[in-house]
PDB file of C-alpha atoms in Angstrom:
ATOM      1  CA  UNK A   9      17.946 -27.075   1.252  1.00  0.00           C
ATOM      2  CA  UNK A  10      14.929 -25.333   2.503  1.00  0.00           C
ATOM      3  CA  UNK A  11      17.375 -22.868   4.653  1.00  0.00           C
ATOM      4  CA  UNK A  12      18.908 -21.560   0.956  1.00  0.00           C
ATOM      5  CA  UNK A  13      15.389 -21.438  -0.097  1.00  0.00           C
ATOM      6  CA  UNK A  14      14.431 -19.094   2.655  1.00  0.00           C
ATOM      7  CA  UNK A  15      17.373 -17.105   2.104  1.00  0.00           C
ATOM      8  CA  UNK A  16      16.726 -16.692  -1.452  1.00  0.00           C
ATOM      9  CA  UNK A  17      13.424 -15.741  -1.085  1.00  0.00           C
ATOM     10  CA  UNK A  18      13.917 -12.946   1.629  1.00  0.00           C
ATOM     11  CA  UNK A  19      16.864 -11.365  -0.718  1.00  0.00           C
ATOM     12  CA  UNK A  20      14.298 -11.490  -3.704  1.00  0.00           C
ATOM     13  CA  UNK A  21      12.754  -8.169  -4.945  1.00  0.00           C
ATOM     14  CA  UNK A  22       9.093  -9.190  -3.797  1.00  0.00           C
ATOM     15  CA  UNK A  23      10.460  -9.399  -0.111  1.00  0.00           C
ATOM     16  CA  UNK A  24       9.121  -6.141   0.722  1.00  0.00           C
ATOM     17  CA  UNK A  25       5.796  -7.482  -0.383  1.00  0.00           C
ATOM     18  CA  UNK A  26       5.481  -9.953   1.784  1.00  0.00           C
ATOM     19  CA  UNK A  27       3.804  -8.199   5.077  1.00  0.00           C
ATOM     20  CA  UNK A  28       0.933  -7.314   2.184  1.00  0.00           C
ATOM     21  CA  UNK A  29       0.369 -10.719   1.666  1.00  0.00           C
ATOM     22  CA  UNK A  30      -1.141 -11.226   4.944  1.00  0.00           C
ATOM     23  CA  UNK A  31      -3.786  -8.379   4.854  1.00  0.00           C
ATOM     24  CA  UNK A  32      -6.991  -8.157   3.309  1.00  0.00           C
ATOM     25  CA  UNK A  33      -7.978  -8.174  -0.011  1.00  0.00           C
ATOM     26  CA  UNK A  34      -8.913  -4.130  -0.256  1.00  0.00           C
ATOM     27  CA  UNK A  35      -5.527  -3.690   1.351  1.00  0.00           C
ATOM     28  CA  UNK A  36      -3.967  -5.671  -1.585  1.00  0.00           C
ATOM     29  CA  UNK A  37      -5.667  -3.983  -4.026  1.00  0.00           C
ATOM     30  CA  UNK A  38      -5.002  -0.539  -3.013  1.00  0.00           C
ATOM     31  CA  UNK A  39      -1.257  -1.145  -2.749  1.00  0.00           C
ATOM     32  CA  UNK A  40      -1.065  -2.269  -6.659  1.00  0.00           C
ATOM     33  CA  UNK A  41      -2.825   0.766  -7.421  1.00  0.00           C
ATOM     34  CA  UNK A  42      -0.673   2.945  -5.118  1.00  0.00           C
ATOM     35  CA  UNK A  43       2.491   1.031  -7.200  1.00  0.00           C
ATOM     36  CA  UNK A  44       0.880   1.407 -10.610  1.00  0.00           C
ATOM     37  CA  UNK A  45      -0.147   5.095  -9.512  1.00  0.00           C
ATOM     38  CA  UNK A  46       2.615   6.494  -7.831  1.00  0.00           C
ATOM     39  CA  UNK A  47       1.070   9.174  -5.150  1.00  0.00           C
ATOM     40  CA  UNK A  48      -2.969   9.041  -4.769  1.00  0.00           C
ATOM     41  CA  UNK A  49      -5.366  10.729  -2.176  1.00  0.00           C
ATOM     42  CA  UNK A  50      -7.780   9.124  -0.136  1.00  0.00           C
ATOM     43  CA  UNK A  51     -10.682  10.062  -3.019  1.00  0.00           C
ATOM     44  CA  UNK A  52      -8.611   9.169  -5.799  1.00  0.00           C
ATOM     45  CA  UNK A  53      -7.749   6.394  -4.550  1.00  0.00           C
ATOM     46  CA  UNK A  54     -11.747   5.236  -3.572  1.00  0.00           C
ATOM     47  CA  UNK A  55     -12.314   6.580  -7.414  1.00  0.00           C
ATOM     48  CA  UNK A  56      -9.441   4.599  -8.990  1.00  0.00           C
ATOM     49  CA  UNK A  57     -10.052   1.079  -7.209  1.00  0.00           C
ATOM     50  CA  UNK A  58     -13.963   1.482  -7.223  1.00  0.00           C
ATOM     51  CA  UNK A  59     -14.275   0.605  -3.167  1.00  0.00           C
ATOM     52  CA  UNK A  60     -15.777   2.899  -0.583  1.00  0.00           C
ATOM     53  CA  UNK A  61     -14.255   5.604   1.230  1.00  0.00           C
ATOM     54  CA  UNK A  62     -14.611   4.056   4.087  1.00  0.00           C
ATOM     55  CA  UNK A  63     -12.961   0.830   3.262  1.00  0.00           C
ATOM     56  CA  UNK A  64     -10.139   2.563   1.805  1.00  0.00           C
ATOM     57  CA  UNK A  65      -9.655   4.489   4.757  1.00  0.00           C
ATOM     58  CA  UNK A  66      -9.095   0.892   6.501  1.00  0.00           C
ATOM     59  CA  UNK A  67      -6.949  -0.088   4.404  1.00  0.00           C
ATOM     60  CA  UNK A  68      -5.051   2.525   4.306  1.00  0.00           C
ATOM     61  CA  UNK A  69      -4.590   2.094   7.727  1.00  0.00           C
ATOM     62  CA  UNK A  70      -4.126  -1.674   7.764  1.00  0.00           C
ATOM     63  CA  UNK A  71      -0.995  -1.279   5.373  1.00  0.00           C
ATOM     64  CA  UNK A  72       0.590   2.248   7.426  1.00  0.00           C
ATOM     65  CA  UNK A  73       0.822  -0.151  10.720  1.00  0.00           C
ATOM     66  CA  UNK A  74       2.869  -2.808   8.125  1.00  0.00           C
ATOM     67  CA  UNK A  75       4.931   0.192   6.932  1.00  0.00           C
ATOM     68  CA  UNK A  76       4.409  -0.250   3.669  1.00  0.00           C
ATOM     69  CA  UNK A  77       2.249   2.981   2.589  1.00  0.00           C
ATOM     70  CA  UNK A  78       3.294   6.861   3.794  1.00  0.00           C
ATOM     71  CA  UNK A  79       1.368   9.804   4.126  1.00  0.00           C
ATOM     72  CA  UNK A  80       2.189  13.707   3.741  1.00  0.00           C
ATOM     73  CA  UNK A  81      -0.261  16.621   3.546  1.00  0.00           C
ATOM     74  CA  UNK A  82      -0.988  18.331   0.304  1.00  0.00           C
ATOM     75  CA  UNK A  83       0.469  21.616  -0.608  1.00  0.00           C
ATOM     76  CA  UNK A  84      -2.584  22.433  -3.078  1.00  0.00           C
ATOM     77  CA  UNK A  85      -5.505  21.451   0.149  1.00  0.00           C
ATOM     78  CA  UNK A  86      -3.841  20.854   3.821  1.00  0.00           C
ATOM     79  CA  UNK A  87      -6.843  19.209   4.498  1.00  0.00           C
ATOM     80  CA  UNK A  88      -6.137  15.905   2.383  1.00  0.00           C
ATOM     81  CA  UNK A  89      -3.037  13.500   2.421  1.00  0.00           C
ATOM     82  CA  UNK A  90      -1.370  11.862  -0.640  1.00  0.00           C
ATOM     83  CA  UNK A  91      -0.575   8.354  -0.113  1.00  0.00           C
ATOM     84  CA  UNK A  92       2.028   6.484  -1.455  1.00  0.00           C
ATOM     85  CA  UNK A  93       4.112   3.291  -1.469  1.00  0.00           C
ATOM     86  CA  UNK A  94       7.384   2.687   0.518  1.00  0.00           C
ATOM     87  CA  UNK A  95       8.296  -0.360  -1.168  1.00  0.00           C
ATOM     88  CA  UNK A  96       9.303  -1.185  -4.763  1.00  0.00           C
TER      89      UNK A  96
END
């Protein structure tokens, strides 16, 4: 019984969430925002979710090496990136 479980669960829509489960909780939080969001710098992102830059950054980081956030420069300043959220 446990082997349909498993099987059920990985088919589920909130498989793709579960390599965020496993991170930290800044991590956590800036992935809802990212999915309530859509695309976000680094500073909207710090503004939106009230942490420091500098945690964002890591995790921003932390959830890129679970491949669950992107990145792509910004047309309007090449010197930011707008993050977003590879999973639904």
């Amino acid at each position: 019984m446990s082997t349909s479980e498993t099987v059920t669960s990985d088919t589920s829509p909130e498989s793709g969430w579960e390599p965020v489960r496993e991170l930290p909780p800044s991590a956590k939080l800036v992935a809802k925002v990212l999915e309530y969001n859509g695309s976000l710098t680094q500073s909207q992102l710090a503004e939106e979710t009230l942490l420091p830059p500098r945690t964002v950054r890591y995790a921003l980081s932390r959830l890129e090496e679970v491949g669950v956030v992107e990145s792509r420069f910004s047309f309007a300043d090449a010197r930011k990136r707008i993050y977003s959220l590879t999973i639904e």
